[in-house]
Coordinates of C-alpha atoms in Angstrom, one line a residue:
Chain D
M171 CA -91.0 -41.9 -47.3
S172 CA -92.1 -41.2 -43.7
S173 CA -95.6 -41.6 -42.3
L174 CA -97.2 -38.9 -40.1
A175 CA -96.8 -39.2 -36.4
T176 CA -100.3 -39.8 -34.7
T177 CA -99.5 -40.1 -31.1
M178 CA -98.5 -37.4 -28.6
N179 CA -97.0 -38.3 -25.3
R180 CA -98.6 -36.8 -22.2
V181 CA -97.5 -33.4 -21.0
R182 CA -96.2 -34.1 -17.5
F183 CA -95.1 -30.7 -16.4
S184 CA -96.6 -27.3 -16.0
V185 CA -94.9 -23.8 -16.0
G186 CA -93.4 -23.3 -12.6
D187 CA -92.8 -26.9 -11.8
K188 CA -89.4 -27.9 -10.5
A189 CA -87.8 -30.9 -12.4
V190 CA -84.6 -32.9 -12.3
V191 CA -82.8 -33.8 -15.5
A192 CA -82.6 -37.6 -15.5
D193 CA -79.5 -39.6 -16.1
L194 CA -81.0 -41.7 -18.9
R195 CA -77.6 -42.8 -20.3
K196 CA -79.1 -43.2 -23.8
P197 CA -76.5 -44.2 -26.4
G198 CA -76.5 -42.4 -29.8
H199 CA -77.8 -39.0 -30.5
V200 CA -79.3 -37.0 -27.7
R201 CA -80.0 -33.3 -27.3
T202 CA -79.7 -33.1 -23.5
P203 CA -76.2 -32.0 -22.7
D204 CA -74.2 -33.8 -20.0
Y205 CA -73.7 -30.7 -17.9
L206 CA -77.4 -30.7 -17.0
I207 CA -77.6 -34.3 -15.7
G208 CA -78.8 -34.5 -12.1
H209 CA -79.6 -30.8 -11.8
T210 CA -82.9 -29.3 -10.9
G211 CA -84.5 -26.5 -12.9
E212 CA -87.8 -24.7 -13.2
V213 CA -90.1 -25.1 -16.2
I214 CA -90.6 -21.7 -17.7
Q215 CA -92.3 -22.5 -21.0
F216 CA -94.2 -25.3 -22.8
C217 CA -92.9 -25.2 -26.3
G218 CA -95.2 -27.7 -27.9
Y219 CA -94.9 -31.3 -29.3
F220 CA -92.0 -32.4 -31.5
L221 CA -90.7 -35.6 -32.9
N222 CA -88.0 -37.0 -30.7
P223 CA -84.5 -36.3 -32.2
E224 CA -83.3 -39.5 -30.8
D225 CA -85.8 -41.3 -33.1
L226 CA -85.2 -39.0 -36.1
S227 CA -81.4 -39.7 -35.9
I228 CA -82.1 -43.4 -36.7
G229 CA -84.6 -42.6 -39.3
R230 CA -87.8 -43.2 -37.3
T231 CA -90.2 -40.5 -38.2
S232 CA -93.5 -41.9 -37.1
G233 CA -93.5 -40.7 -33.5
P234 CA -94.7 -40.5 -30.8
M235 CA -94.4 -36.7 -30.6
V236 CA -93.0 -35.6 -27.3
P237 CA -93.5 -32.4 -25.2
L238 CA -90.7 -30.0 -25.1
Y239 CA -90.1 -27.4 -22.4
R240 CA -87.8 -24.6 -21.7
V241 CA -86.3 -25.1 -18.2
Q242 CA -84.3 -22.6 -16.3
F243 CA -81.4 -23.4 -14.1
R244 CA -79.5 -21.2 -11.6
M245 CA -75.8 -20.9 -12.6
E246 CA -74.8 -21.1 -9.0
T247 CA -76.2 -24.6 -8.7
L248 CA -75.2 -25.8 -12.1
W249 CA -71.5 -25.1 -11.6
R250 CA -71.5 -25.3 -7.7
A251 CA -69.5 -22.0 -7.7
P252 CA -70.3 -18.5 -6.6
Q253 CA -71.5 -16.4 -9.5
R254 CA -71.1 -12.7 -10.2
H255 CA -74.9 -12.2 -9.8
P256 CA -77.2 -14.4 -7.8
D257 CA -79.8 -14.4 -10.6
D258 CA -77.3 -15.5 -13.4
R259 CA -79.1 -18.4 -15.0
L260 CA -79.2 -20.8 -17.9
C261 CA -82.3 -21.6 -20.1
I262 CA -82.4 -24.7 -22.3
E263 CA -85.0 -26.8 -24.0
I264 CA -85.6 -30.3 -22.6
Y265 CA -87.8 -33.1 -23.8
D266 CA -90.3 -34.5 -21.4
H267 CA -88.9 -37.9 -21.0
W268 CA -85.6 -36.5 -19.7
L269 CA -87.3 -34.7 -16.7
M270 CA -88.5 -36.2 -13.4
P271 CA -90.5 -34.3 -10.8
A272 CA -88.1 -32.7 -8.2
I273 CA -88.5 -33.7 -4.6
E274 CA -88.5 -30.4 -2.8
T275 CA -86.2 -31.3 0.0
G276 CA -82.5 -30.8 -0.3
S277 CA -82.4 -30.4 -4.0
D278 CA -80.6 -27.7 -6.0
F279 CA -83.3 -25.2 -5.1
Chain Z
M243 CA -74.4 -39.9 -22.9
S244 CA -71.5 -37.5 -23.3
G245 CA -70.0 -37.4 -26.7
Y246 CA -67.0 -35.4 -27.9
H247 CA -69.4 -32.7 -29.3
D248 CA -71.0 -32.3 -25.9
I249 CA -68.7 -29.6 -24.5
G250 CA -70.9 -27.2 -22.6
G251 CA -68.9 -26.2 -19.5
H252 CA -65.6 -27.6 -20.5
A253 CA -62.5 -25.5 -20.2
A254 CA -61.3 -23.9 -23.4
G255 CA -59.1 -21.1 -24.6
P256 CA -59.8 -17.6 -25.9
I257 CA -62.5 -17.2 -28.6
V258 CA -61.0 -16.5 -32.0
K259 CA -63.1 -13.8 -33.7
T260 CA -61.8 -14.3 -37.2
E261 CA -64.8 -14.5 -39.5
L262 CA -64.6 -17.0 -42.2
P263 CA -66.4 -16.5 -45.5
F264 CA -69.2 -18.9 -46.4
Q265 CA -67.9 -20.7 -49.3
H266 CA -69.8 -21.9 -52.3
W267 CA -69.3 -25.6 -51.7
E268 CA -70.5 -25.1 -48.1
K269 CA -73.7 -23.3 -49.3
Q270 CA -74.2 -26.0 -51.9
A271 CA -73.7 -28.8 -49.4
E272 CA -76.2 -27.2 -47.0
A273 CA -78.7 -26.6 -49.9
I274 CA -78.6 -30.2 -50.9
R275 CA -79.1 -31.3 -47.3
N276 CA -82.0 -28.9 -46.9
L277 CA -83.6 -30.2 -50.1
L278 CA -83.2 -33.8 -49.0
G279 CA -84.9 -33.1 -45.7
D280 CA -87.8 -31.0 -47.1
N281 CA -91.4 -31.9 -47.0
S282 CA -91.5 -33.4 -50.5
R283 CA -88.7 -35.7 -49.9
R284 CA -87.9 -36.3 -46.2
V285 CA -85.0 -38.4 -47.2
V286 CA -82.3 -37.3 -44.7
S287 CA -83.0 -35.3 -41.5
L288 CA -80.7 -33.0 -39.6
D289 CA -80.6 -35.3 -36.7
E290 CA -79.3 -38.1 -38.8
I291 CA -76.6 -35.9 -40.0
R292 CA -75.8 -34.9 -36.3
L293 CA -75.6 -38.6 -35.4
G294 CA -73.3 -39.0 -38.4
F295 CA -70.7 -36.6 -37.2
E296 CA -71.2 -37.5 -33.5
S297 CA -70.1 -41.0 -34.5
F298 CA -67.0 -40.1 -36.5
G299 CA -64.7 -40.6 -33.6
L300 CA -62.8 -37.8 -32.0
E301 CA -59.9 -37.6 -34.5
K302 CA -62.0 -37.3 -37.6
Y303 CA -64.4 -34.9 -35.9
Q304 CA -61.6 -32.6 -34.8
A305 CA -59.7 -32.9 -38.1
F306 CA -62.6 -31.6 -40.3
S307 CA -64.0 -28.1 -40.5
F308 CA -67.6 -27.6 -39.5
Y309 CA -69.1 -27.8 -43.0
R310 CA -66.9 -30.5 -44.1
R311 CA -68.0 -32.7 -41.2
R312 CA -71.7 -32.1 -42.3
L313 CA -70.8 -33.0 -45.9
E314 CA -69.0 -36.2 -44.8
A315 CA -71.9 -37.1 -42.5
L316 CA -74.4 -36.5 -45.3
I317 CA -72.6 -38.8 -47.7
D318 CA -72.3 -41.5 -44.9
T319 CA -75.9 -41.2 -44.1
L320 CA -77.1 -41.5 -47.7
E321 CA -74.8 -44.5 -48.1
K322 CA -76.1 -46.1 -44.8
K323 CA -79.7 -45.6 -46.0
G324 CA -79.0 -47.2 -49.3
L325 CA -79.7 -44.1 -51.4
I326 CA -76.2 -44.1 -52.8
T327 CA -73.4 -46.6 -52.8
R328 CA -69.8 -45.6 -52.0
S329 CA -68.5 -47.0 -55.3
E330 CA -70.9 -44.9 -57.4
F331 CA -70.0 -41.8 -55.4
E332 CA -66.3 -42.6 -55.9
Q333 CA -67.0 -43.1 -59.6
E334 CA -68.7 -39.7 -59.8
L335 CA -65.9 -38.1 -57.9
S336 CA -63.3 -39.6 -60.4
A337 CA -65.4 -38.2 -63.3
V338 CA -65.4 -34.7 -61.7
Q339 CA -61.7 -34.9 -60.9
S340 CA -60.8 -35.9 -64.4
R341 CA -62.7 -32.9 -65.8
W342 CA -61.3 -30.4 -63.1
P343 CA -58.3 -32.0 -61.4
L344 CA -56.4 -30.6 -58.5
P345 CA -52.6 -30.5 -58.9
D346 CA -52.0 -33.9 -57.2
Q347 CA -54.8 -35.4 -59.1
E348 CA -53.5 -34.7 -62.5
K349 CA -50.9 -37.2 -62.3
R350 CA -53.5 -40.0 -62.9
Chain L
M234 CA -54.6 -22.1 -43.7
T235 CA -55.1 -22.7 -40.0
I236 CA -56.1 -20.1 -37.5
R237 CA -54.3 -20.7 -34.2
T238 CA -55.4 -19.3 -30.9
P239 CA -52.7 -17.9 -28.6
S240 CA -51.6 -20.4 -25.9
P241 CA -54.9 -22.2 -25.5
S242 CA -55.6 -23.5 -22.0
H243 CA -55.9 -27.3 -22.0
D244 CA -59.3 -28.7 -21.7
H245 CA -60.1 -32.0 -20.2
H246 CA -59.6 -34.2 -23.3
D247 CA -57.0 -36.7 -22.2
H248 CA -55.4 -37.5 -25.5
D249 CA -52.0 -36.4 -26.7
H250 CA -52.3 -33.5 -29.0
D251 CA -48.8 -32.4 -30.2
H252 CA -49.1 -33.1 -34.0
D253 CA -50.5 -31.5 -37.1
H254 CA -52.1 -34.1 -39.4
D255 CA -53.5 -33.7 -42.8
H256 CA -57.0 -34.7 -43.7
G257 CA -57.6 -33.4 -47.2
G258 CA -56.0 -30.1 -46.3
A259 CA -57.4 -29.2 -42.9
T260 CA -54.9 -28.9 -40.1
H261 CA -55.8 -27.8 -36.5
E262 CA -54.6 -27.2 -33.0
H263 CA -56.5 -27.6 -29.9
D264 CA -59.3 -25.0 -29.6
S265 CA -58.3 -23.4 -32.9
L266 CA -60.8 -22.9 -35.7
V267 CA -60.5 -25.6 -38.2
V268 CA -60.6 -24.3 -41.7
E269 CA -60.1 -26.1 -45.0
D270 CA -57.1 -24.7 -46.8
E271 CA -57.3 -24.2 -50.6
V272 CA -56.8 -27.8 -51.5
G273 CA -59.3 -28.9 -48.9
S274 CA -61.8 -26.5 -50.2
L275 CA -61.3 -27.6 -53.8
L276 CA -61.6 -31.2 -52.8
A277 CA -64.7 -30.5 -50.9
Q278 CA -66.1 -28.7 -54.0
Q279 CA -65.4 -31.7 -56.1
M280 CA -67.1 -33.9 -53.5
V281 CA -70.2 -31.7 -53.5
D282 CA -70.4 -31.6 -57.3
A283 CA -70.1 -35.4 -57.4
L284 CA -72.8 -35.9 -55.0
Q285 CA -75.1 -33.4 -56.7
A286 CA -74.5 -35.1 -60.0
L287 CA -75.3 -38.5 -58.5
L288 CA -78.5 -37.2 -56.8
I289 CA -79.7 -35.5 -60.1
R290 CA -79.2 -38.6 -62.1
R291 CA -81.2 -40.4 -59.5
G292 CA -84.0 -37.9 -60.0
I293 CA -84.0 -37.0 -56.3
L294 CA -83.3 -33.3 -57.0
S295 CA -82.6 -30.9 -59.8
A296 CA -79.8 -28.4 -60.4
G297 CA -82.4 -25.6 -60.5
E298 CA -83.7 -26.5 -57.0
V299 CA -80.1 -26.5 -55.7
T300 CA -79.5 -23.0 -57.2
M301 CA -82.7 -21.7 -55.6
E302 CA -82.0 -23.2 -52.3
I303 CA -78.5 -21.6 -52.3
Q304 CA -80.2 -18.2 -53.0
N305 CA -82.5 -18.9 -50.0
L306 CA -79.4 -19.5 -47.8
E307 CA -77.8 -16.3 -49.0
A308 CA -80.8 -14.1 -48.7
P309 CA -81.4 -13.9 -45.0
G310 CA -79.1 -11.6 -43.1
T311 CA -78.9 -9.3 -40.1
H312 CA -81.3 -6.9 -41.8
L313 CA -84.3 -9.1 -41.2
G314 CA -83.7 -9.4 -37.4
A315 CA -82.8 -5.7 -37.3
R316 CA -86.1 -4.8 -38.8
M317 CA -87.9 -6.8 -36.1
V318 CA -85.9 -5.0 -33.4
A319 CA -86.5 -1.6 -34.8
R320 CA -90.2 -2.2 -35.0
A321 CA -90.3 -3.5 -31.5
W322 CA -88.5 -0.4 -30.2
L323 CA -91.0 1.9 -31.8
D324 CA -94.2 -0.1 -31.3
S325 CA -94.6 -1.5 -27.8
A326 CA -97.8 -3.6 -28.7
Y327 CA -95.8 -5.1 -31.5
K328 CA -93.0 -5.8 -29.1
Q329 CA -95.4 -7.8 -26.7
R330 CA -96.7 -9.8 -29.6
L331 CA -93.1 -10.5 -30.7
L332 CA -92.1 -11.6 -27.3
R333 CA -95.1 -13.9 -27.1
N334 CA -94.6 -15.6 -30.4
G335 CA -91.6 -14.7 -32.5
K336 CA -92.6 -16.5 -35.6
D337 CA -95.9 -14.7 -35.7
G338 CA -94.2 -11.4 -35.0
A339 CA -91.9 -11.9 -37.8
A340 CA -94.7 -13.0 -40.1
E341 CA -96.3 -9.6 -39.4
L342 CA -93.3 -8.0 -41.1
K343 CA -93.6 -10.6 -44.0
I344 CA -90.5 -12.3 -42.7
K345 CA -90.8 -16.0 -42.9
I346 CA -89.2 -18.2 -40.2
G347 CA -88.2 -21.6 -41.6
E348 CA -87.5 -23.1 -38.1
A349 CA -90.1 -24.5 -35.8
Q350 CA -90.4 -21.4 -33.5
L351 CA -88.5 -18.2 -32.7
V352 CA -88.1 -17.1 -29.1
V353 CA -87.4 -13.5 -28.7
V354 CA -85.7 -12.6 -25.4
E355 CA -85.6 -9.0 -24.3
N356 CA -82.7 -7.3 -22.7
T357 CA -83.4 -5.0 -19.8
P358 CA -81.3 -3.2 -17.3
A359 CA -81.9 -6.1 -15.0
L360 CA -81.2 -8.9 -17.3
H361 CA -78.9 -9.5 -20.3
N362 CA -79.4 -12.4 -22.6
V363 CA -76.9 -14.3 -24.7
V364 CA -77.4 -17.3 -27.1
V365 CA -75.2 -20.3 -27.7
C366 CA -75.5 -23.9 -29.0
T367 CA -73.2 -26.0 -27.0
L368 CA -73.9 -29.2 -29.0
C369 CA -73.5 -27.9 -32.5
S370 CA -74.5 -24.6 -34.2
C371 CA -78.2 -24.0 -33.9
Y372 CA -78.9 -20.4 -34.8
P373 CA -81.8 -18.4 -36.3
R374 CA -80.5 -18.9 -39.9
S375 CA -83.7 -17.9 -41.6
I376 CA -83.5 -14.4 -40.2
L377 CA -79.8 -13.9 -39.5
G378 CA -78.1 -16.0 -42.2
Q379 CA -75.1 -18.2 -41.3
P380 CA -73.7 -18.0 -37.9
P381 CA -70.2 -16.4 -37.5
S382 CA -67.3 -18.8 -37.1
W383 CA -66.8 -18.0 -33.5
Y384 CA -70.3 -19.0 -32.7
I385 CA -69.5 -22.6 -33.9
S386 CA -66.1 -22.6 -32.2
T387 CA -65.2 -25.0 -29.5
A388 CA -64.2 -22.1 -27.1
Y389 CA -67.6 -20.2 -27.4
R390 CA -69.7 -23.3 -27.2
A391 CA -67.7 -24.7 -24.2
R392 CA -67.4 -21.5 -22.1
T393 CA -70.5 -19.4 -22.7
V394 CA -72.8 -21.5 -20.5
R395 CA -70.2 -21.5 -17.7
E396 CA -68.6 -18.2 -17.6
P397 CA -70.7 -15.8 -19.8
A398 CA -69.4 -12.6 -18.2
R399 CA -65.9 -13.5 -19.1
V400 CA -66.9 -14.4 -22.7
L401 CA -68.8 -11.1 -23.0
E402 CA -65.7 -9.3 -21.8
E403 CA -63.7 -10.9 -24.6
F404 CA -66.2 -9.3 -26.9
G405 CA -65.6 -6.0 -25.3
L406 CA -68.8 -6.1 -23.3
T407 CA -68.8 -5.4 -19.6
L408 CA -72.2 -5.5 -18.0
P409 CA -73.0 -3.6 -14.8
L410 CA -72.8 -5.8 -11.7
T411 CA -76.5 -5.2 -11.2
T412 CA -77.4 -6.8 -14.5
A413 CA -78.0 -10.6 -14.3
I414 CA -77.1 -12.8 -17.3
C415 CA -79.3 -15.4 -18.8
V416 CA -77.6 -17.8 -21.2
H417 CA -79.8 -19.6 -23.7
D418 CA -78.5 -22.9 -24.9
S419 CA -80.2 -23.4 -28.2
N420 CA -80.3 -27.2 -28.3
A421 CA -83.6 -28.3 -29.7
D422 CA -86.4 -26.9 -31.8
M423 CA -86.6 -23.3 -30.7
R424 CA -84.3 -20.7 -32.1
F425 CA -83.5 -17.5 -30.2
L426 CA -83.1 -13.9 -31.1
V427 CA -82.0 -11.3 -28.4
L428 CA -83.9 -8.0 -28.5
P429 CA -81.2 -5.5 -27.4
M430 CA -82.0 -2.3 -25.5
R431 CA -82.6 0.7 -27.6
P432 CA -79.7 3.1 -27.0
V433 CA -80.0 6.6 -25.8
G434 CA -79.8 9.4 -28.3
T435 CA -82.0 7.7 -30.9
E436 CA -85.1 9.7 -30.2
G437 CA -86.9 10.7 -33.4
M438 CA -85.1 8.2 -35.6
T439 CA -87.1 6.4 -38.2
E440 CA -87.5 2.6 -38.2
D441 CA -85.0 2.4 -41.1
E442 CA -82.5 4.5 -39.2
L443 CA -83.0 2.5 -36.1
S444 CA -82.6 -0.9 -37.9
Q445 CA -79.3 0.2 -39.3
L446 CA -78.0 0.5 -35.8
V447 CA -78.8 -3.0 -34.9
T448 CA -75.8 -5.4 -35.3
R449 CA -75.8 -9.2 -35.6
D450 CA -73.7 -9.4 -32.5
S451 CA -76.3 -7.5 -30.5
M452 CA -79.0 -10.0 -31.6
I453 CA -76.8 -13.0 -30.4
G454 CA -76.1 -11.1 -27.2
V455 CA -72.3 -10.5 -27.3
A456 CA -72.7 -6.8 -27.9
L457 CA -75.0 -3.9 -27.2
V458 CA -76.5 -1.5 -29.7
V459 CA -74.6 1.7 -29.3
T460 CA -75.6 5.3 -29.6
P461 CA -74.7 6.6 -33.0
S462 CA -72.1 9.2 -33.0
R463 CA -73.0 12.3 -34.9

């Protein structure tokens, strides 16, 4: 049986922050899709703390709990193609350790 | 890491709208998985199942229907965690098949 | 039985794919729905029965629990989400609470959300929402029941995040060019429900009457709720 998680990783991003999806190259089960890697989005919501599915997939249930955010990406920059509407966007949940602070110069934004 | 299940943005054909019925065995398999993952048991998590079918290899992944993949992954995971053994599952399956055989099983 | 799509466009999988093969009765073609045929389904039923028998003998679960859980899986359906939508249309304060916290909003209507959280996203003339799970099949099952087959198909999962307008057109929905689209890839612990716009011509309808207009597809985001024809 599993023990309760007791630690929570630090929340590193606030709503409105720009963040880049890191190329972590983790083997096994991850919930960050490939099409996001290297792209910059904007944090739009803090969803709370959750057990990391990467740990859960191998039966590790004791934590730490990780912050989860919803992050918004412009379609135009994700697919590097003109879109039918400049505000077409994609929103997705990303765990804290997959995000790095964006450097504001020359990034997707 | 991109697995064969990680297909967001890939090219694909038209979307087939045919709606398939939710069959009894599919409900039963999902029910069993839910119970095994519930708070009183926490024996198998959904992420372990996902790792299971993400590790099938492309051919097996594509050959099975959605719920059949989950069922196979569930059995694999239970076996991996030592909760059941493959041979006792096969024994149980033989017992079920002898009581209720399919046409090609009747020859045994 | 195999459902085959008409001349699928080839995706980037670089393996040869010109054969049917048999795996307990399932056959497939690229991009088609994979379904178990009758033999495959019966075999799967045998497998589940064997697994259940084994787990019961182990004392890990009981037959009664499985029956109840099957009922729990069958019980939710479009009607639960539709009630939330209809209430939101009639009561703007409720709508704000629902948009802030979907789980609490559902609970107000005595609807229990089994998942971690429900995020309700509102359609407006400026923005249309549509939900997909590219990695598997995440879907608000505790309020909408099981997802339709197309939602878990390769084609929907692959294309919706990249060309949502084309996907919506395949569902018969053409949005005005002034409406932006937001695609929600439901990949983790949240589940999503689209709050469609209330159609014209529904003034004076009761909550029950309104909820009957709300379709599953409108709560996924591939359809609008249409004005009822009298």
